[in-house]
């Protein structure tokens, strides 16, 4: 197989404390012994990720998971629903298994088409046996476009020249109650409820896929500007992702900050101020012209 799936820890690939499963047996997340199939003749993505678990969940690796497929043409993030801890279930088990199945299923395809993210989400859900539930977002590059399926309040945005060119809308039943897929004994939604998106990409664009630990604490225009600045400074995708998660964490612990989460709560009449401490997982993909 090829690709990487990670959970827990913090920082860029290879950083101390990162728990990971190296599926490609290669030295870096984007390289492999074998040449991967070419799924886009126009564009390519270079991707890396950063994770910062909630301090109280760090000992079990947090509840988020993500994958970056070899060749960087597909990425995914998932956020385990924390309520499962109240009944003795590790909420990270479901998200990790779902992402693992998604990555393995991608190994078996030889072409990407608009329906791939949705079919992968549905098949990975059907294969997942852990108890629990999670939100999920899968994004694939094909034919100069980002093809995505997103369920819940994880999601992705595209930064173009430092501004938001696109952001996936959150799916919520009500405030702080996102759509989620899960085991048969969960109060979850079918994966067919996911939103599908097709977005034109250009060389120079930056794609961010993340869990709500980012989106609850960092406004989209801030995130778009920060990764643009990182790329302009010569930082690689891993450094850009680490910078963004670090900024999100600083906002999450700021009790006087009118965060996106606090703003949403206040709009509904709740008294809430400050960030929202949570697992933060960010995958950053630099889009550039394909070689040759």
PDB file of C-alpha atoms in Angstrom:
ATOM      1  CA  UNK A   1       0.000   0.000   0.000  1.00  0.00           C
ATOM      2  CA  UNK A   2       0.956   3.626  -0.188  1.00  0.00           C
ATOM      3  CA  UNK A   3       0.290   6.683   1.863  1.00  0.00           C
ATOM      4  CA  UNK A   4       0.324   7.819   5.448  1.00  0.00           C
ATOM      5  CA  UNK A   5      -2.236   7.897   8.221  1.00  0.00           C
ATOM      6  CA  UNK A   6      -1.530   9.585  11.498  1.00  0.00           C
ATOM      7  CA  UNK A   7      -3.084  10.216  14.856  1.00  0.00           C
ATOM      8  CA  UNK A   8      -2.001  12.035  17.956  1.00  0.00           C
ATOM      9  CA  UNK A   9       1.192  13.868  18.752  1.00  0.00           C
ATOM     10  CA  UNK A  10       2.065  17.267  17.383  1.00  0.00           C
ATOM     11  CA  UNK A  11       4.104  19.043  14.775  1.00  0.00           C
ATOM     12  CA  UNK A  12       5.407  18.092  11.374  1.00  0.00           C
ATOM     13  CA  UNK A  13       6.043  14.536  10.086  1.00  0.00           C
ATOM     14  CA  UNK A  14       8.748  12.841  12.105  1.00  0.00           C
ATOM     15  CA  UNK A  15       8.370  15.136  15.111  1.00  0.00           C
ATOM     16  CA  UNK A  16       8.806  13.571  18.557  1.00  0.00           C
ATOM     17  CA  UNK A  17       5.578  12.342  20.089  1.00  0.00           C
ATOM     18  CA  UNK A  18       3.795  11.682  16.815  1.00  0.00           C
ATOM     19  CA  UNK A  19       2.076   8.325  16.697  1.00  0.00           C
ATOM     20  CA  UNK A  20       1.840   7.219  13.101  1.00  0.00           C
ATOM     21  CA  UNK A  21       1.376   4.214  10.893  1.00  0.00           C
ATOM     22  CA  UNK A  22       3.712   4.312   7.932  1.00  0.00           C
ATOM     23  CA  UNK A  23       1.888   2.463   5.184  1.00  0.00           C
ATOM     24  CA  UNK A  24       4.269   3.363   2.380  1.00  0.00           C
ATOM     25  CA  UNK A  25       7.471   2.318   4.205  1.00  0.00           C
ATOM     26  CA  UNK A  26       9.054   5.370   2.622  1.00  0.00           C
ATOM     27  CA  UNK A  27      11.100   8.090   4.246  1.00  0.00           C
ATOM     28  CA  UNK A  28       8.693  10.957   3.576  1.00  0.00           C
ATOM     29  CA  UNK A  29       4.899  11.129   3.298  1.00  0.00           C
ATOM     30  CA  UNK A  30       4.972  12.089  -0.391  1.00  0.00           C
ATOM     31  CA  UNK A  31       7.563   9.646  -1.714  1.00  0.00           C
ATOM     32  CA  UNK A  32       7.427   5.952  -2.508  1.00  0.00           C
ATOM     33  CA  UNK A  33       9.490   3.212  -4.079  1.00  0.00           C
ATOM     34  CA  UNK A  34       6.944   2.960  -6.860  1.00  0.00           C
ATOM     35  CA  UNK A  35       5.834   5.742  -9.159  1.00  0.00           C
ATOM     36  CA  UNK A  36       2.178   6.445  -8.365  1.00  0.00           C
ATOM     37  CA  UNK A  37      -0.360   6.762 -11.175  1.00  0.00           C
ATOM     38  CA  UNK A  38      -0.808  10.258 -12.575  1.00  0.00           C
ATOM     39  CA  UNK A  39      -4.314  11.451 -11.732  1.00  0.00           C
ATOM     40  CA  UNK A  40      -3.982  15.031 -12.923  1.00  0.00           C
ATOM     41  CA  UNK A  41      -2.037  16.168 -15.967  1.00  0.00           C
ATOM     42  CA  UNK A  42      -2.467  19.863 -15.187  1.00  0.00           C
ATOM     43  CA  UNK A  43      -1.800  20.261 -11.480  1.00  0.00           C
ATOM     44  CA  UNK A  44      -0.071  18.577  -8.574  1.00  0.00           C
ATOM     45  CA  UNK A  45      -0.372  18.928  -4.794  1.00  0.00           C
ATOM     46  CA  UNK A  46       2.331  18.798  -2.163  1.00  0.00           C
ATOM     47  CA  UNK A  47       0.774  18.005   1.212  1.00  0.00           C
ATOM     48  CA  UNK A  48       1.705  17.728   4.873  1.00  0.00           C
ATOM     49  CA  UNK A  49      -0.125  17.880   8.168  1.00  0.00           C
ATOM     50  CA  UNK A  50       0.084  19.027  11.760  1.00  0.00           C
ATOM     51  CA  UNK A  51      -1.891  17.834  14.790  1.00  0.00           C
ATOM     52  CA  UNK A  52      -2.239  19.282  18.281  1.00  0.00           C
ATOM     53  CA  UNK A  53      -4.457  17.142  20.513  1.00  0.00           C
ATOM     54  CA  UNK A  54      -6.511  18.627  23.335  1.00  0.00           C
ATOM     55  CA  UNK A  55      -4.210  18.504  26.400  1.00  0.00           C
ATOM     56  CA  UNK A  56      -6.611  16.201  28.276  1.00  0.00           C
ATOM     57  CA  UNK A  57      -6.785  13.793  25.317  1.00  0.00           C
ATOM     58  CA  UNK A  58      -3.097  13.742  24.402  1.00  0.00           C
ATOM     59  CA  UNK A  59      -2.358  10.596  26.426  1.00  0.00           C
ATOM     60  CA  UNK A  60      -4.583   8.567  24.095  1.00  0.00           C
ATOM     61  CA  UNK A  61      -3.523  10.344  20.908  1.00  0.00           C
ATOM     62  CA  UNK A  62      -6.475  12.704  20.601  1.00  0.00           C
ATOM     63  CA  UNK A  63      -9.665  11.990  18.681  1.00  0.00           C
ATOM     64  CA  UNK A  64      -8.779  13.325  15.223  1.00  0.00           C
ATOM     65  CA  UNK A  65      -7.204  11.408  12.354  1.00  0.00           C
ATOM     66  CA  UNK A  66      -6.042  12.196   8.841  1.00  0.00           C
ATOM     67  CA  UNK A  67      -4.438  10.650   5.793  1.00  0.00           C
ATOM     68  CA  UNK A  68      -2.300  11.837   2.909  1.00  0.00           C
ATOM     69  CA  UNK A  69      -2.246   9.396   0.022  1.00  0.00           C
ATOM     70  CA  UNK A  70       0.972   8.680  -1.806  1.00  0.00           C
ATOM     71  CA  UNK A  71       1.240  11.009  -4.771  1.00  0.00           C
ATOM     72  CA  UNK A  72      -0.612  13.668  -2.791  1.00  0.00           C
ATOM     73  CA  UNK A  73      -3.722  13.454  -4.943  1.00  0.00           C
ATOM     74  CA  UNK A  74      -6.111  12.655  -2.058  1.00  0.00           C
ATOM     75  CA  UNK A  75      -6.221  13.846   1.548  1.00  0.00           C
ATOM     76  CA  UNK A  76      -8.704  13.338   4.364  1.00  0.00           C
ATOM     77  CA  UNK A  77      -9.483  14.417   7.923  1.00  0.00           C
ATOM     78  CA  UNK A  78     -11.879  13.046  10.546  1.00  0.00           C
ATOM     79  CA  UNK A  79     -12.887  14.119  14.047  1.00  0.00           C
ATOM     80  CA  UNK A  80     -14.149  11.525  16.534  1.00  0.00           C
ATOM     81  CA  UNK A  81     -17.237  12.586  18.505  1.00  0.00           C
ATOM     82  CA  UNK A  82     -16.098  13.174  22.090  1.00  0.00           C
ATOM     83  CA  UNK A  83     -19.341  12.073  23.740  1.00  0.00           C
ATOM     84  CA  UNK A  84     -18.366   8.420  23.314  1.00  0.00           C
ATOM     85  CA  UNK A  85     -15.846   8.799  26.137  1.00  0.00           C
ATOM     86  CA  UNK A  86     -18.796   9.055  28.545  1.00  0.00           C
ATOM     87  CA  UNK A  87     -19.713   5.415  27.802  1.00  0.00           C
ATOM     88  CA  UNK A  88     -16.135   4.149  27.959  1.00  0.00           C
ATOM     89  CA  UNK A  89     -15.368   4.233  24.220  1.00  0.00           C
ATOM     90  CA  UNK A  90     -12.225   5.966  22.914  1.00  0.00           C
ATOM     91  CA  UNK A  91     -13.651   8.483  20.393  1.00  0.00           C
ATOM     92  CA  UNK A  92     -10.415   8.352  18.381  1.00  0.00           C
ATOM     93  CA  UNK A  93     -10.829   4.689  17.424  1.00  0.00           C
ATOM     94  CA  UNK A  94     -13.614   5.319  14.915  1.00  0.00           C
ATOM     95  CA  UNK A  95     -11.968   8.262  13.167  1.00  0.00           C
ATOM     96  CA  UNK A  96      -8.638   6.429  12.871  1.00  0.00           C
ATOM     97  CA  UNK A  97     -10.183   3.249  11.480  1.00  0.00           C
ATOM     98  CA  UNK A  98     -12.300   5.201   8.991  1.00  0.00           C
ATOM     99  CA  UNK A  99      -9.269   7.098   7.671  1.00  0.00           C
ATOM    100  CA  UNK A 100      -7.245   3.865   7.493  1.00  0.00           C
ATOM    101  CA  UNK A 101      -9.913   2.175   5.372  1.00  0.00           C
ATOM    102  CA  UNK A 102     -10.195   5.242   3.133  1.00  0.00           C
ATOM    103  CA  UNK A 103      -6.452   5.196   2.518  1.00  0.00           C
ATOM    104  CA  UNK A 104      -6.400   1.462   1.760  1.00  0.00           C
ATOM    105  CA  UNK A 105      -9.360   1.789  -0.625  1.00  0.00           C
ATOM    106  CA  UNK A 106      -7.539   4.530  -2.530  1.00  0.00           C
ATOM    107  CA  UNK A 107      -4.688   2.079  -3.138  1.00  0.00           C
ATOM    108  CA  UNK A 108      -7.062  -0.035  -5.205  1.00  0.00           C
ATOM    109  CA  UNK A 109      -8.209   2.599  -7.680  1.00  0.00           C
ATOM    110  CA  UNK A 110      -6.349   3.527 -10.848  1.00  0.00           C
ATOM    111  CA  UNK A 111      -8.210   6.713 -11.729  1.00  0.00           C
ATOM    112  CA  UNK A 112      -9.958   9.539  -9.947  1.00  0.00           C
ATOM    113  CA  UNK A 113     -13.326  10.878 -11.070  1.00  0.00           C
ATOM    114  CA  UNK A 114     -15.775  13.271  -9.406  1.00  0.00           C
ATOM    115  CA  UNK A 115     -17.486  10.478  -7.465  1.00  0.00           C
ATOM    116  CA  UNK A 116     -14.357   9.043  -5.857  1.00  0.00           C
ATOM    117  CA  UNK A 117     -14.378  10.985  -2.549  1.00  0.00           C
ATOM    118  CA  UNK A 118     -18.017  10.063  -1.914  1.00  0.00           C
ATOM    119  CA  UNK A 119     -17.593   6.402  -2.855  1.00  0.00           C
ATOM    120  CA  UNK A 120     -14.479   6.139  -0.680  1.00  0.00           C
ATOM    121  CA  UNK A 121     -16.351   7.708   2.244  1.00  0.00           C
ATOM    122  CA  UNK A 122     -19.260   5.286   1.860  1.00  0.00           C
ATOM    123  CA  UNK A 123     -17.055   2.195   1.464  1.00  0.00           C
ATOM    124  CA  UNK A 124     -14.769   3.159   4.360  1.00  0.00           C
ATOM    125  CA  UNK A 125     -17.847   3.692   6.542  1.00  0.00           C
ATOM    126  CA  UNK A 126     -19.167   0.250   5.599  1.00  0.00           C
ATOM    127  CA  UNK A 127     -15.839  -1.366   6.548  1.00  0.00           C
ATOM    128  CA  UNK A 128     -15.368   0.414   9.880  1.00  0.00           C
ATOM    129  CA  UNK A 129     -16.125  -1.855  12.828  1.00  0.00           C
ATOM    130  CA  UNK A 130     -15.146   0.337  15.806  1.00  0.00           C
ATOM    131  CA  UNK A 131     -17.885   1.763  18.006  1.00  0.00           C
ATOM    132  CA  UNK A 132     -18.192   5.501  17.704  1.00  0.00           C
ATOM    133  CA  UNK A 133     -18.851   8.236  15.186  1.00  0.00           C
ATOM    134  CA  UNK A 134     -17.028  11.089  13.503  1.00  0.00           C
ATOM    135  CA  UNK A 135     -17.174  13.944  11.050  1.00  0.00           C
ATOM    136  CA  UNK A 136     -15.148  13.472   7.858  1.00  0.00           C
ATOM    137  CA  UNK A 137     -13.830  15.303   4.817  1.00  0.00           C
ATOM    138  CA  UNK A 138     -12.076  13.735   1.800  1.00  0.00           C
ATOM    139  CA  UNK A 139     -10.600  15.858  -1.005  1.00  0.00           C
ATOM    140  CA  UNK A 140      -9.064  14.550  -4.238  1.00  0.00           C
ATOM    141  CA  UNK A 141      -7.301  16.349  -7.090  1.00  0.00           C
ATOM    142  CA  UNK A 142      -8.408  15.535 -10.638  1.00  0.00           C
ATOM    143  CA  UNK A 143      -8.594  17.367 -13.930  1.00  0.00           C
ATOM    144  CA  UNK A 144      -7.585  20.719 -12.464  1.00  0.00           C
ATOM    145  CA  UNK A 145     -10.278  20.568  -9.797  1.00  0.00           C
ATOM    146  CA  UNK A 146     -10.727  19.674  -6.141  1.00  0.00           C
ATOM    147  CA  UNK A 147     -13.395  16.988  -5.766  1.00  0.00           C
ATOM    148  CA  UNK A 148     -14.596  16.650  -2.192  1.00  0.00           C
ATOM    149  CA  UNK A 149     -17.120  15.012   0.095  1.00  0.00           C
ATOM    150  CA  UNK A 150     -17.667  16.593   3.479  1.00  0.00           C
ATOM    151  CA  UNK A 151     -19.912  15.456   6.304  1.00  0.00           C
ATOM    152  CA  UNK A 152     -20.224  17.508   9.482  1.00  0.00           C
ATOM    153  CA  UNK A 153     -18.117  20.417  10.687  1.00  0.00           C
ATOM    154  CA  UNK A 154     -14.701  19.368   9.476  1.00  0.00           C
ATOM    155  CA  UNK A 155     -14.078  20.781   6.018  1.00  0.00           C
ATOM    156  CA  UNK A 156     -11.738  22.460   3.574  1.00  0.00           C
ATOM    157  CA  UNK A 157     -10.971  25.878   2.195  1.00  0.00           C
ATOM    158  CA  UNK A 158      -8.961  27.158  -0.749  1.00  0.00           C
ATOM    159  CA  UNK A 159      -6.642  30.103  -0.262  1.00  0.00           C
ATOM    160  CA  UNK A 160      -5.960  32.063  -3.474  1.00  0.00           C
ATOM    161  CA  UNK A 161      -3.604  35.045  -3.314  1.00  0.00           C
ATOM    162  CA  UNK A 162      -4.180  35.177   0.432  1.00  0.00           C
ATOM    163  CA  UNK A 163      -7.979  35.318   0.257  1.00  0.00           C
ATOM    164  CA  UNK A 164     -10.700  32.663   0.598  1.00  0.00           C
ATOM    165  CA  UNK A 165     -11.627  31.386  -2.867  1.00  0.00           C
ATOM    166  CA  UNK A 166     -13.896  28.657  -1.447  1.00  0.00           C
ATOM    167  CA  UNK A 167     -14.889  27.189   1.909  1.00  0.00           C
ATOM    168  CA  UNK A 168     -17.099  24.161   2.457  1.00  0.00           C
ATOM    169  CA  UNK A 169     -20.209  24.949   4.504  1.00  0.00           C
ATOM    170  CA  UNK A 170     -20.600  23.172   7.834  1.00  0.00           C
ATOM    171  CA  UNK A 171     -23.371  20.608   8.222  1.00  0.00           C
ATOM    172  CA  UNK A 172     -25.041  20.845  11.631  1.00  0.00           C
ATOM    173  CA  UNK A 173     -28.348  19.573  12.984  1.00  0.00           C
ATOM    174  CA  UNK A 174     -28.147  22.424  15.468  1.00  0.00           C
ATOM    175  CA  UNK A 175     -25.405  24.523  17.040  1.00  0.00           C
ATOM    176  CA  UNK A 176     -22.432  22.356  18.080  1.00  0.00           C
ATOM    177  CA  UNK A 177     -24.242  19.195  16.912  1.00  0.00           C
ATOM    178  CA  UNK A 178     -22.662  18.314  13.557  1.00  0.00           C
ATOM    179  CA  UNK A 179     -23.674  15.643  11.100  1.00  0.00           C
ATOM    180  CA  UNK A 180     -21.653  12.489  11.777  1.00  0.00           C
ATOM    181  CA  UNK A 181     -21.213   8.978  10.444  1.00  0.00           C
ATOM    182  CA  UNK A 182     -20.842   6.114  12.860  1.00  0.00           C
ATOM    183  CA  UNK A 183     -21.405   2.590  14.037  1.00  0.00           C
ATOM    184  CA  UNK A 184     -24.894   1.025  13.870  1.00  0.00           C
ATOM    185  CA  UNK A 185     -25.529   1.732  17.563  1.00  0.00           C
ATOM    186  CA  UNK A 186     -24.829   5.456  17.163  1.00  0.00           C
ATOM    187  CA  UNK A 187     -27.274   8.270  16.505  1.00  0.00           C
ATOM    188  CA  UNK A 188     -25.516   9.081  13.262  1.00  0.00           C
ATOM    189  CA  UNK A 189     -26.245  10.135   9.700  1.00  0.00           C
ATOM    190  CA  UNK A 190     -25.784   8.003   6.580  1.00  0.00           C
ATOM    191  CA  UNK A 191     -22.659   8.886   4.571  1.00  0.00           C
ATOM    192  CA  UNK A 192     -24.942   9.744   1.643  1.00  0.00           C
ATOM    193  CA  UNK A 193     -25.806  12.929   3.578  1.00  0.00           C
ATOM    194  CA  UNK A 194     -22.335  14.316   2.813  1.00  0.00           C
ATOM    195  CA  UNK A 195     -22.063  17.425   0.683  1.00  0.00           C
ATOM    196  CA  UNK A 196     -20.156  16.975  -2.579  1.00  0.00           C
ATOM    197  CA  UNK A 197     -18.107  19.840  -3.987  1.00  0.00           C
ATOM    198  CA  UNK A 198     -16.180  20.431  -7.217  1.00  0.00           C
ATOM    199  CA  UNK A 199     -13.954  23.515  -7.188  1.00  0.00           C
ATOM    200  CA  UNK A 200     -11.607  24.807  -9.896  1.00  0.00           C
ATOM    201  CA  UNK A 201      -7.986  25.064  -8.778  1.00  0.00           C
ATOM    202  CA  UNK A 202      -5.096  27.154 -10.084  1.00  0.00           C
ATOM    203  CA  UNK A 203      -1.316  26.927  -9.631  1.00  0.00           C
ATOM    204  CA  UNK A 204      -0.468  28.855  -6.470  1.00  0.00           C
ATOM    205  CA  UNK A 205      -3.652  27.895  -4.652  1.00  0.00           C
ATOM    206  CA  UNK A 206      -3.363  26.416  -1.166  1.00  0.00           C
ATOM    207  CA  UNK A 207      -5.871  23.840   0.044  1.00  0.00           C
ATOM    208  CA  UNK A 208      -6.502  23.470   3.771  1.00  0.00           C
ATOM    209  CA  UNK A 209      -8.434  20.458   5.073  1.00  0.00           C
ATOM    210  CA  UNK A 210      -9.058  20.582   8.807  1.00  0.00           C
ATOM    211  CA  UNK A 211     -11.189  19.518  11.744  1.00  0.00           C
ATOM    212  CA  UNK A 212     -13.331  21.978  13.685  1.00  0.00           C
ATOM    213  CA  UNK A 213     -10.448  22.632  16.060  1.00  0.00           C
ATOM    214  CA  UNK A 214      -9.248  25.005  13.347  1.00  0.00           C
ATOM    215  CA  UNK A 215     -12.564  26.388  12.126  1.00  0.00           C
ATOM    216  CA  UNK A 216     -13.945  27.043  15.652  1.00  0.00           C
ATOM    217  CA  UNK A 217     -10.918  29.175  16.502  1.00  0.00           C
ATOM    218  CA  UNK A 218      -9.630  30.767  13.295  1.00  0.00           C
ATOM    219  CA  UNK A 219     -11.737  32.785  10.879  1.00  0.00           C
ATOM    220  CA  UNK A 220     -11.443  31.600   7.250  1.00  0.00           C
ATOM    221  CA  UNK A 221      -9.852  34.839   6.000  1.00  0.00           C
ATOM    222  CA  UNK A 222      -7.197  34.571   8.724  1.00  0.00           C
ATOM    223  CA  UNK A 223      -6.399  30.967   7.794  1.00  0.00           C
ATOM    224  CA  UNK A 224      -6.195  31.842   4.084  1.00  0.00           C
ATOM    225  CA  UNK A 225      -3.859  34.767   4.759  1.00  0.00           C
ATOM    226  CA  UNK A 226      -1.620  32.815   7.163  1.00  0.00           C
ATOM    227  CA  UNK A 227      -0.898  29.917   4.788  1.00  0.00           C
ATOM    228  CA  UNK A 228      -0.340  32.357   1.921  1.00  0.00           C
ATOM    229  CA  UNK A 229       2.227  34.171   4.048  1.00  0.00           C
ATOM    230  CA  UNK A 230       3.890  30.863   4.973  1.00  0.00           C
ATOM    231  CA  UNK A 231       4.269  29.876   1.325  1.00  0.00           C
ATOM    232  CA  UNK A 232       5.534  33.351   0.426  1.00  0.00           C
ATOM    233  CA  UNK A 233       8.193  33.062   3.159  1.00  0.00           C
ATOM    234  CA  UNK A 234       9.397  29.794   1.637  1.00  0.00           C
ATOM    235  CA  UNK A 235       7.899  27.491   4.263  1.00  0.00           C
ATOM    236  CA  UNK A 236       6.992  23.991   3.097  1.00  0.00           C
ATOM    237  CA  UNK A 237       3.454  22.594   3.602  1.00  0.00           C
ATOM    238  CA  UNK A 238       4.431  20.941   6.896  1.00  0.00           C
ATOM    239  CA  UNK A 239       5.771  24.208   8.279  1.00  0.00           C
ATOM    240  CA  UNK A 240       2.674  26.067   7.066  1.00  0.00           C
ATOM    241  CA  UNK A 241       0.401  23.485   8.727  1.00  0.00           C
ATOM    242  CA  UNK A 242       2.383  23.670  11.970  1.00  0.00           C
ATOM    243  CA  UNK A 243       2.204  27.489  11.969  1.00  0.00           C
ATOM    244  CA  UNK A 244      -1.557  27.369  11.457  1.00  0.00           C
ATOM    245  CA  UNK A 245      -2.205  24.787  14.204  1.00  0.00           C
ATOM    246  CA  UNK A 246      -0.015  26.765  16.596  1.00  0.00           C
ATOM    247  CA  UNK A 247      -2.002  29.929  15.857  1.00  0.00           C
ATOM    248  CA  UNK A 248      -5.296  28.053  16.288  1.00  0.00           C
ATOM    249  CA  UNK A 249      -4.114  26.713  19.666  1.00  0.00           C
ATOM    250  CA  UNK A 250      -3.191  30.242  20.816  1.00  0.00           C
ATOM    251  CA  UNK A 251      -6.714  31.379  19.940  1.00  0.00           C
ATOM    252  CA  UNK A 252      -8.337  28.315  21.530  1.00  0.00           C
ATOM    253  CA  UNK A 253      -6.882  29.144  24.952  1.00  0.00           C
ATOM    254  CA  UNK A 254      -7.638  32.890  24.741  1.00  0.00           C
ATOM    255  CA  UNK A 255     -10.672  33.407  26.993  1.00  0.00           C
ATOM    256  CA  UNK A 256     -11.260  36.985  25.823  1.00  0.00           C
ATOM    257  CA  UNK A 257     -11.212  36.275  22.086  1.00  0.00           C
ATOM    258  CA  UNK A 258     -14.410  36.506  20.051  1.00  0.00           C
ATOM    259  CA  UNK A 259     -13.742  33.243  18.210  1.00  0.00           C
ATOM    260  CA  UNK A 260     -15.845  31.899  15.330  1.00  0.00           C
ATOM    261  CA  UNK A 261     -17.361  29.458  17.868  1.00  0.00           C
ATOM    262  CA  UNK A 262     -18.139  32.259  20.328  1.00  0.00           C
ATOM    263  CA  UNK A 263     -19.597  34.397  17.557  1.00  0.00           C
ATOM    264  CA  UNK A 264     -21.883  31.545  16.480  1.00  0.00           C
ATOM    265  CA  UNK A 265     -22.948  30.927  20.075  1.00  0.00           C
ATOM    266  CA  UNK A 266     -23.723  34.597  20.699  1.00  0.00           C
ATOM    267  CA  UNK A 267     -25.755  34.818  17.499  1.00  0.00           C
ATOM    268  CA  UNK A 268     -28.039  32.182  19.031  1.00  0.00           C
ATOM    269  CA  UNK A 269     -28.290  33.926  22.397  1.00  0.00           C
ATOM    270  CA  UNK A 270     -25.694  31.896  24.330  1.00  0.00           C
ATOM    271  CA  UNK A 271     -23.318  33.708  26.682  1.00  0.00           C
ATOM    272  CA  UNK A 272     -19.908  32.551  25.479  1.00  0.00           C
ATOM    273  CA  UNK A 273     -16.587  34.289  24.942  1.00  0.00           C
ATOM    274  CA  UNK A 274     -13.194  32.866  24.086  1.00  0.00           C
ATOM    275  CA  UNK A 275     -11.799  30.108  21.917  1.00  0.00           C
ATOM    276  CA  UNK A 276     -12.787  26.444  22.066  1.00  0.00           C
ATOM    277  CA  UNK A 277     -10.053  24.080  23.182  1.00  0.00           C
ATOM    278  CA  UNK A 278     -10.125  20.927  21.064  1.00  0.00           C
ATOM    279  CA  UNK A 279      -7.968  18.624  18.982  1.00  0.00           C
ATOM    280  CA  UNK A 280      -6.631  20.632  16.037  1.00  0.00           C
ATOM    281  CA  UNK A 281      -5.742  18.837  12.809  1.00  0.00           C
ATOM    282  CA  UNK A 282      -4.689  20.660   9.646  1.00  0.00           C
ATOM    283  CA  UNK A 283      -3.571  19.275   6.274  1.00  0.00           C
ATOM    284  CA  UNK A 284      -2.028  21.900   3.973  1.00  0.00           C
ATOM    285  CA  UNK A 285      -1.629  21.223   0.241  1.00  0.00           C
ATOM    286  CA  UNK A 286       0.314  23.521  -2.069  1.00  0.00           C
ATOM    287  CA  UNK A 287      -1.105  23.407  -5.591  1.00  0.00           C
ATOM    288  CA  UNK A 288       1.288  23.910  -8.492  1.00  0.00           C
ATOM    289  CA  UNK A 289       1.534  23.193 -12.213  1.00  0.00           C
ATOM    290  CA  UNK A 290       2.292  19.575 -13.088  1.00  0.00           C
ATOM    291  CA  UNK A 291       5.711  18.965 -14.552  1.00  0.00           C
ATOM    292  CA  UNK A 292       6.270  17.862 -18.095  1.00  0.00           C
TER     293      UNK A 292
END
